[in-house]
Coordinates of C-alpha atoms in Angstrom, one line a residue:
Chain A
X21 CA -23.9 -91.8 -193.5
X22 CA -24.4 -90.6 -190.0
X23 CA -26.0 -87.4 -190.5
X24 CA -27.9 -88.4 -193.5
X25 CA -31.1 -87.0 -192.0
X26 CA -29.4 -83.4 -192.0
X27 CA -28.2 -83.8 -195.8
X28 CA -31.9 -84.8 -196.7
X29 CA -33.1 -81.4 -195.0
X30 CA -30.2 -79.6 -196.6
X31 CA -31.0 -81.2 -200.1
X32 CA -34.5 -80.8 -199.4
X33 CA -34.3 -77.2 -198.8
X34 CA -32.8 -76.7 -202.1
X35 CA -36.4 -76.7 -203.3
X36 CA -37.3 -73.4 -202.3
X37 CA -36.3 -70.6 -204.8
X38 CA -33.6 -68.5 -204.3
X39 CA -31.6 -71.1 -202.2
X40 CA -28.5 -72.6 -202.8
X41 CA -26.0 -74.9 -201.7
X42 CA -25.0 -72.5 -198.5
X43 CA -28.1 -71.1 -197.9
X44 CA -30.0 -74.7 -197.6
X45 CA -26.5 -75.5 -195.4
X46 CA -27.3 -72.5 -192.9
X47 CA -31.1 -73.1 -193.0
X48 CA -31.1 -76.8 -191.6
X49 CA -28.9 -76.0 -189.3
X50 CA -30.9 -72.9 -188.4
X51 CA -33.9 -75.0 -188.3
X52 CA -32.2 -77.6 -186.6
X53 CA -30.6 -75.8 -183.4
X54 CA -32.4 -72.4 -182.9
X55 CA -36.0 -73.1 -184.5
X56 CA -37.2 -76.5 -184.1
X57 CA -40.8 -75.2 -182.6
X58 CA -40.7 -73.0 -186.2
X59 CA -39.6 -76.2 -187.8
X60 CA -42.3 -78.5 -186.8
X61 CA -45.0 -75.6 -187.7
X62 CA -43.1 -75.0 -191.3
X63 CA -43.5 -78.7 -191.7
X64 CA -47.0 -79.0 -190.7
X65 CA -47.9 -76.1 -192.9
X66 CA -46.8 -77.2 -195.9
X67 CA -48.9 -80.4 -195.6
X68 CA -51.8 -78.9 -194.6
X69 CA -51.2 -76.9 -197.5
X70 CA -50.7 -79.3 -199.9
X71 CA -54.1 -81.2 -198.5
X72 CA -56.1 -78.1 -197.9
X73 CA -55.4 -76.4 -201.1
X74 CA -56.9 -76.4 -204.8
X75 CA -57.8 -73.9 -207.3
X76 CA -61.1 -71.8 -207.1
X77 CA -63.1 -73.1 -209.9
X78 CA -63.5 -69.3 -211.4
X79 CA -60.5 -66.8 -211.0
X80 CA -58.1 -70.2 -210.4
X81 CA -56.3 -68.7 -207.0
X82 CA -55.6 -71.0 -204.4
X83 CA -58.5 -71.8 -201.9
X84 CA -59.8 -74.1 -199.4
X85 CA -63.0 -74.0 -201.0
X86 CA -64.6 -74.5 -204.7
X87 CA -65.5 -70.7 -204.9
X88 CA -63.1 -68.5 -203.3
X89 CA -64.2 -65.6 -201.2
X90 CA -63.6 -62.9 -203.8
X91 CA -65.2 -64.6 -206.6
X92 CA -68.2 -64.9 -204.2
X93 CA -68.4 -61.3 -202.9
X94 CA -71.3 -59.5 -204.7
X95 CA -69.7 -56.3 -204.2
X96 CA -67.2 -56.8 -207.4
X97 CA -67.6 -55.6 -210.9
X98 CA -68.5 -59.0 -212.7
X99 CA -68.0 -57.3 -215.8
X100 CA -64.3 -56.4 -215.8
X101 CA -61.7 -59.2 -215.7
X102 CA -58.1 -58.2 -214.8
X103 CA -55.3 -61.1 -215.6
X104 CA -53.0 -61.6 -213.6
X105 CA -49.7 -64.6 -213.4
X106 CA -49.8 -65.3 -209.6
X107 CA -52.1 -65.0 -206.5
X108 CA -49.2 -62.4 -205.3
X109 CA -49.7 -59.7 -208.0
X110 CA -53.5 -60.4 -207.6
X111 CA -52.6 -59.2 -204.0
X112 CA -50.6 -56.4 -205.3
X113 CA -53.2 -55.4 -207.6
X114 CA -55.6 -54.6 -204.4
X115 CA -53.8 -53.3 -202.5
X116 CA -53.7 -50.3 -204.7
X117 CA -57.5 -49.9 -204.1
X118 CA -57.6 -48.9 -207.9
X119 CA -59.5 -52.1 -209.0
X120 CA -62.9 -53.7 -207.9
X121 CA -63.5 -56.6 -210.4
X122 CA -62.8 -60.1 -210.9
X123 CA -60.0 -62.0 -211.9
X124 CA -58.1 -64.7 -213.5
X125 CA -55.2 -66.1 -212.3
X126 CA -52.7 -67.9 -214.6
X127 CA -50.3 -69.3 -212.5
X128 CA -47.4 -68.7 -214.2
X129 CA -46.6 -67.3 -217.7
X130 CA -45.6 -68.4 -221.1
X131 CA -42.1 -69.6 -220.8
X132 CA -40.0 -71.4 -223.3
X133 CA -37.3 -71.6 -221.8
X134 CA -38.6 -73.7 -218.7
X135 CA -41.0 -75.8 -221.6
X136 CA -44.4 -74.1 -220.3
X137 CA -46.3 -73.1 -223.2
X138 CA -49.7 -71.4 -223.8
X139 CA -50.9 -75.0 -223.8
X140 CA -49.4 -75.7 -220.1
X141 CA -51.1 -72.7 -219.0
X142 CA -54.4 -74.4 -219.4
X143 CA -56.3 -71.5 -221.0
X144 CA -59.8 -73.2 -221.6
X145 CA -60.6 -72.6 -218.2
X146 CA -59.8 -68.9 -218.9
X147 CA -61.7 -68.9 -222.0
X148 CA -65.2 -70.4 -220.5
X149 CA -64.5 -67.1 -217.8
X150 CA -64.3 -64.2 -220.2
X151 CA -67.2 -66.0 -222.1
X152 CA -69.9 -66.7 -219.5
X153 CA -71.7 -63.6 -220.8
X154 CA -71.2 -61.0 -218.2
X155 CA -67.4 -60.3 -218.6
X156 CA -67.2 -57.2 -221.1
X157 CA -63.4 -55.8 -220.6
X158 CA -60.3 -58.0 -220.3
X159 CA -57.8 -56.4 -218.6
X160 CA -53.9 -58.1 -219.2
X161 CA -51.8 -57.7 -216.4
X162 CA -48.7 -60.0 -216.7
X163 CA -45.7 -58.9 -215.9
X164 CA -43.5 -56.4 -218.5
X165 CA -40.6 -59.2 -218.7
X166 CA -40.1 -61.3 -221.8
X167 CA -42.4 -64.1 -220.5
X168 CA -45.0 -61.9 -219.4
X169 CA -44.8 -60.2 -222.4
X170 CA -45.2 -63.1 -225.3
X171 CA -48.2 -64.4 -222.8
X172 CA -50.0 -60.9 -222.7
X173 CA -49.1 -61.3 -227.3
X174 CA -50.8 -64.7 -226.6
X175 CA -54.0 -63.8 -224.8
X176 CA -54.7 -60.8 -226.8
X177 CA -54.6 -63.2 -230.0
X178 CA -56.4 -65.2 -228.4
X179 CA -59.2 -62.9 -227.1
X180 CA -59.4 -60.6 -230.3
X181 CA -62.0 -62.2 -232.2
X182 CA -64.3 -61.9 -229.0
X183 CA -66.7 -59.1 -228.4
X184 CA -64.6 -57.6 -225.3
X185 CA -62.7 -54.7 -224.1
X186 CA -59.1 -55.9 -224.3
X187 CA -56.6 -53.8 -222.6
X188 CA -53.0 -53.8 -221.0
X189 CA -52.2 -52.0 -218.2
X190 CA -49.3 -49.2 -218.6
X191 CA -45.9 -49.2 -219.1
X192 CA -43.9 -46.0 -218.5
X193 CA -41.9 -44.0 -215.9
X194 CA -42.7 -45.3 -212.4
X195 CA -44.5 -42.9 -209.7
X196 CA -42.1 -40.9 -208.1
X197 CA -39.3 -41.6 -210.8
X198 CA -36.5 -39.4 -212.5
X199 CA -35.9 -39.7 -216.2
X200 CA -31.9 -39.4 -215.2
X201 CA -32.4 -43.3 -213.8
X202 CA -35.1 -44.8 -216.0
X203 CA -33.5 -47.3 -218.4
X204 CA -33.7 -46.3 -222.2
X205 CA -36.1 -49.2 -222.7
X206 CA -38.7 -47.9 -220.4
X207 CA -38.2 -44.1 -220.9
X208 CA -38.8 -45.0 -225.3
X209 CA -41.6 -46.5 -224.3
X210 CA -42.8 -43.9 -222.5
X211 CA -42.7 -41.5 -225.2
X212 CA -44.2 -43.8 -227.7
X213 CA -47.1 -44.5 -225.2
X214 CA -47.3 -40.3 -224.3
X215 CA -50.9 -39.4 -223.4
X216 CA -52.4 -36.4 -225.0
X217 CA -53.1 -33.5 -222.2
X218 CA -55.8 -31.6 -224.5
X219 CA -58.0 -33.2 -225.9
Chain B
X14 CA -60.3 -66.8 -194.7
X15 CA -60.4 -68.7 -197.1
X16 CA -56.5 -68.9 -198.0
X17 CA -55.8 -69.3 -194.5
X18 CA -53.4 -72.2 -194.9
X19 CA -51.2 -70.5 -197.5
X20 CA -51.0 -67.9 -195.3
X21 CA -50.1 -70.5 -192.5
X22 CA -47.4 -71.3 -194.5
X23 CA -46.4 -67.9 -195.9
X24 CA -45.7 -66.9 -192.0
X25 CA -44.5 -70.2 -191.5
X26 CA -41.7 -70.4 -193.8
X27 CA -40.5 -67.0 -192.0
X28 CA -38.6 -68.4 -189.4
X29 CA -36.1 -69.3 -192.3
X30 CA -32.6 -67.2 -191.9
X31 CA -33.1 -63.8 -194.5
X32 CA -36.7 -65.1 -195.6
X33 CA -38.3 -61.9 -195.5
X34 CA -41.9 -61.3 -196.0
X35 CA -41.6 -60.7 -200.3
X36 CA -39.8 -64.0 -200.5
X37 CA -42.0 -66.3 -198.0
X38 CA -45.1 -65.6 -200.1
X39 CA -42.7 -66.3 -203.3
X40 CA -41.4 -69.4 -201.9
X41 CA -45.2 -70.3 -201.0
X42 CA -46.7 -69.9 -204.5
X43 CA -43.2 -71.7 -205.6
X44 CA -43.9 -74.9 -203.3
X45 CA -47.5 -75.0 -204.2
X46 CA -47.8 -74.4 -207.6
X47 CA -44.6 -76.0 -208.7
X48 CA -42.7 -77.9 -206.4
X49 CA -45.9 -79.7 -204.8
X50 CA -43.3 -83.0 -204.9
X51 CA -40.3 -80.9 -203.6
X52 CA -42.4 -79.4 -200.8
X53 CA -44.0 -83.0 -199.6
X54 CA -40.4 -84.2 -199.6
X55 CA -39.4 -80.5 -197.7
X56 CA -42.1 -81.1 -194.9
X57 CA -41.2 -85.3 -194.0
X58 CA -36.9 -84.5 -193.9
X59 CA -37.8 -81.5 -191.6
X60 CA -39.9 -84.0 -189.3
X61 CA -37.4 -86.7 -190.0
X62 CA -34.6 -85.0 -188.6
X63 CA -36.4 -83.1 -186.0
X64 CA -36.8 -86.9 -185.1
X65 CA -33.7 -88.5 -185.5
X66 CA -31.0 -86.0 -185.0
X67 CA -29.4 -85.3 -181.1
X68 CA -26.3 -84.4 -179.9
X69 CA -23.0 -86.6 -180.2
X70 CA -22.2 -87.3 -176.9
X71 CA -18.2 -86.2 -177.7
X72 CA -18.4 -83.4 -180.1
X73 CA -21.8 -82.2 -179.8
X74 CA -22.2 -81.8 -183.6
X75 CA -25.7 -83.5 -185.2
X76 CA -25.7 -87.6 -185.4
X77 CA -28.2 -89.9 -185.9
X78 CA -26.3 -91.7 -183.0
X79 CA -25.1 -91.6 -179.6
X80 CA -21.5 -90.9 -180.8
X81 CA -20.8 -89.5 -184.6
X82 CA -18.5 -91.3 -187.0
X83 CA -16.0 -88.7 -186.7
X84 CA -15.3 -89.5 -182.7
X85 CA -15.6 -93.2 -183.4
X86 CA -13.0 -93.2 -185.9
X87 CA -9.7 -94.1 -184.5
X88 CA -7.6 -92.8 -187.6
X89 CA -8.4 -89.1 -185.9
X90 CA -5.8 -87.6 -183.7
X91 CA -7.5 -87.3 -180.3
X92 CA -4.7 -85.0 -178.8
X93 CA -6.3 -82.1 -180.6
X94 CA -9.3 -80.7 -180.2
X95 CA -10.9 -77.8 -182.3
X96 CA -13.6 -75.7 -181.2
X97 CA -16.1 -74.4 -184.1
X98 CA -19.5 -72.1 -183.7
X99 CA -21.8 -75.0 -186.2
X100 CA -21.6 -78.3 -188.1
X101 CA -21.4 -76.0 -191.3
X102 CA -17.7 -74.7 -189.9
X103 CA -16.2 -78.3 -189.0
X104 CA -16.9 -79.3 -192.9
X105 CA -15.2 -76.3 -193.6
X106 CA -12.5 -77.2 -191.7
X107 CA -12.6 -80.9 -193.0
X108 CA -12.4 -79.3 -196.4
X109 CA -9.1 -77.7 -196.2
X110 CA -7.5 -81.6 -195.1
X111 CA -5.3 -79.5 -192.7
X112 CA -6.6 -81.0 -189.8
X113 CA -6.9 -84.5 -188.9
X114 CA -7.7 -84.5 -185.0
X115 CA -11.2 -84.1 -182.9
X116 CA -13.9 -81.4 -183.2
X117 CA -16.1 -79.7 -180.5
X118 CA -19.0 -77.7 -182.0
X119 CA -20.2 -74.7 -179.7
X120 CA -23.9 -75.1 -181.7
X121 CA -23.7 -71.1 -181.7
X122 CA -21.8 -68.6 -179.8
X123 CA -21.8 -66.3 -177.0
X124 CA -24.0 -63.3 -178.5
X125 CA -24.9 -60.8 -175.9
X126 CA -27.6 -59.0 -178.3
X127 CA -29.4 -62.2 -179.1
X128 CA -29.2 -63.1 -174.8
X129 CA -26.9 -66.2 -175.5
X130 CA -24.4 -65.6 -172.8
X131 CA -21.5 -68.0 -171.8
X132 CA -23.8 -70.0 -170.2
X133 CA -26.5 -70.3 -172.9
X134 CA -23.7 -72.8 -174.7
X135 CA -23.4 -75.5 -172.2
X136 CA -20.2 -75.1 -172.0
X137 CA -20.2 -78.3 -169.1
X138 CA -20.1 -80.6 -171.8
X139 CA -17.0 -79.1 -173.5
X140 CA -15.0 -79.1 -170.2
X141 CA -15.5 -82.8 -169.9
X142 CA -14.3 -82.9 -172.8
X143 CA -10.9 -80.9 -172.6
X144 CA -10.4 -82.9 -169.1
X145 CA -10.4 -86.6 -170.7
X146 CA -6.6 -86.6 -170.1
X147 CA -5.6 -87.1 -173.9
X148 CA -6.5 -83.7 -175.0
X149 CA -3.4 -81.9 -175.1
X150 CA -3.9 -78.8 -177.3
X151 CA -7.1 -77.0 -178.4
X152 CA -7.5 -74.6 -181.0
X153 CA -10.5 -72.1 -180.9
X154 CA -11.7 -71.6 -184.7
X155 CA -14.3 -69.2 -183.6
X156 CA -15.8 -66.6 -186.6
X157 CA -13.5 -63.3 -186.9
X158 CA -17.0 -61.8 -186.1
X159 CA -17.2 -59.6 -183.0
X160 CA -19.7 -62.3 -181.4
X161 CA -17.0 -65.3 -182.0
X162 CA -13.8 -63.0 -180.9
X163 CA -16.1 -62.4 -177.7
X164 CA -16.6 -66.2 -177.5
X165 CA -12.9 -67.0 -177.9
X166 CA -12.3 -64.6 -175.2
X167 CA -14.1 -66.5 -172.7
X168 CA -13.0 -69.8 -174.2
X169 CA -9.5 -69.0 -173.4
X170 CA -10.0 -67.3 -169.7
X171 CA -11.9 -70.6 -169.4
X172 CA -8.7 -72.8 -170.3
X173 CA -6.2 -71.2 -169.1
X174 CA -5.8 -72.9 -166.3
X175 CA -5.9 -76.2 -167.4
X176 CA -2.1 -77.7 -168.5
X177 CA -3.5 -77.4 -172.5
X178 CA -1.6 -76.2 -175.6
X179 CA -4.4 -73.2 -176.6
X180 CA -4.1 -71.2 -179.8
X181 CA -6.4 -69.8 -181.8
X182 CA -6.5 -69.9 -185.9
X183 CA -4.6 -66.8 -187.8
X184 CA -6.0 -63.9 -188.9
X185 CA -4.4 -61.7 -191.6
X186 CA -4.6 -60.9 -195.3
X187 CA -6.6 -64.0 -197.2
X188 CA -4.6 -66.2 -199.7
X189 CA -4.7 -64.7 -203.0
X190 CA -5.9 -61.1 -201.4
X191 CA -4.4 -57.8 -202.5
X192 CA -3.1 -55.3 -199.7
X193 CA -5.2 -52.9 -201.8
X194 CA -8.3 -54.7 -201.3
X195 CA -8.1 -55.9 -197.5
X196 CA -9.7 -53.7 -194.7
X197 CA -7.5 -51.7 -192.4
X198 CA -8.3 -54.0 -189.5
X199 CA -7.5 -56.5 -191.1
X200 CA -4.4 -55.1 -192.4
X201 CA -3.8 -53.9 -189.2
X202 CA -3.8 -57.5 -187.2
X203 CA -1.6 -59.0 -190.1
X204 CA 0.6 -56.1 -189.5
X205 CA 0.7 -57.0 -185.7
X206 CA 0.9 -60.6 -185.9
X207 CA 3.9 -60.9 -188.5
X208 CA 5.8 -63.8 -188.3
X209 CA 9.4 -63.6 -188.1
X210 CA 11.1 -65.3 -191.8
X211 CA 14.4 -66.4 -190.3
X212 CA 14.8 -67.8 -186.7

């Protein structure tokens, strides 16, 4: 076919999450006529990132180097250990300011529908981080769907015989929310997780 | 920093059409934590075709070669000429199998907000085109959109003097659509371009 080259792209694109048939249609040709110099960089970057990448041999991020930066910084809590599924919501966890310790990233969650198991996660790195000796609270933070869920169920199991803090982070009405829009699921939680005012 | 080429290719992947900045880093973790083949293959088409494609000397749509299939193939009817905005439009139009002659493809259109003026589309090429002497009627297939009605506009001021057949495609209430449903422009322009039932 003559344009085989565009269908490759357009096929290609189809990769990326999110896009489908059109999308990956109005993306090559996007790329094609108004953004070859953003093409070419696109291209490049996703080599170099494939080369340049692996994971940092404690918390698991991505990094160019064997240690990444955080993991390095003496100016973190060694002894508190937040989980977390993706480098993204270890990003999200800064930038709420709120946290100063490590962290392990899983890269991903328990799913069973897409075949990844607590075995795929590759836990036994995880395990020789909470017991190097220093780590004294766990702190699950997957996220509060169904995956995120039976991997937090997982990982507490799986941590409960140790001599550590385990905790979740908390589920309830968001900052800033009305009860009139919170679904029933949340707002029951909520109220089963109320906090007592007096003490 | 240390992540720098993830980041490279967070803001890379930006110049994607609707790739904000939520779904970049998405689509970054996506490509290198489980697509790594996906995104290798992602990286050579997009240098492939940045490569191979050009211009078909005829229709100006993407080929691999000097002239594309379509304006080598002598089953086509070369009388007519259609003009479309992008490659994605012409396989529209090929879709419908309502239209068996030649193609010209604008590769965008007059968009004053973007700076694309009339002369931003080359239009030199297409003019050659219309003036080959066996060309007799051109239709202007143009988006609905105010940036292709614009560009229809000065598609037909530009033909008008020339001894072509030039119409442009209907615009009214969609097959299957309900008069409830349709926009009151839209209802509007069907209203005004009625055709008359018996001659």
């Amino acid at each position: 076919m003559q344009t085989s080259s565009l269908e490759a792209l357009t096929t290609a694109l189809r990769c990326l999450p999110g896009v489908g048939p059109k999308s990956a249609q109005r993306m090559a040709f996007h790329l094609m006529q108004r953004e070859r110099a953003g093409a070419d960089r696109l291209a490049k970057s996703i080599l170099h990132a494939l080369e340049a990448l692996r994971h940092c041999r404690y918390c698991n991020t991505f990094t160019e180097d064997e240690v990444c930066e955080r993991c390095r910084s003496p100016k973190r809590d060694a002894s508190q250990l937040c989980i977390v599924e993706t480098p993204i919501d270890m990003a999200m966890m800064e930038q709420t300011l709120a946290y100063s310790g490590m962290y392990y990233v899983l890269m991903g969650c328990v799913s069973p529908l897409d075949g990844v198991g607590i075995r795929e996660l590759g836990l036994e790195k995880l395990l020789e981080r909470v017991d190097d000796g220093v780590v004294r609270e766990v702190v699950i933070a997957t996220n509060f769907t169904n995956e995120g869920e039976i991997t937090a169920h997982f990982l507490t199991e799986m941590l409960k015989p140790r001599p550590l803090r385990v905790s979740r982070i908390a589920r309830g009405v968001p900052v800033g929310g009305e009860l009139e829009y919170v679904d029933a699921g949340t707002l029951a939680q909520a109220f089963r997780e109320r906090r007592s005012l007096v003490e």
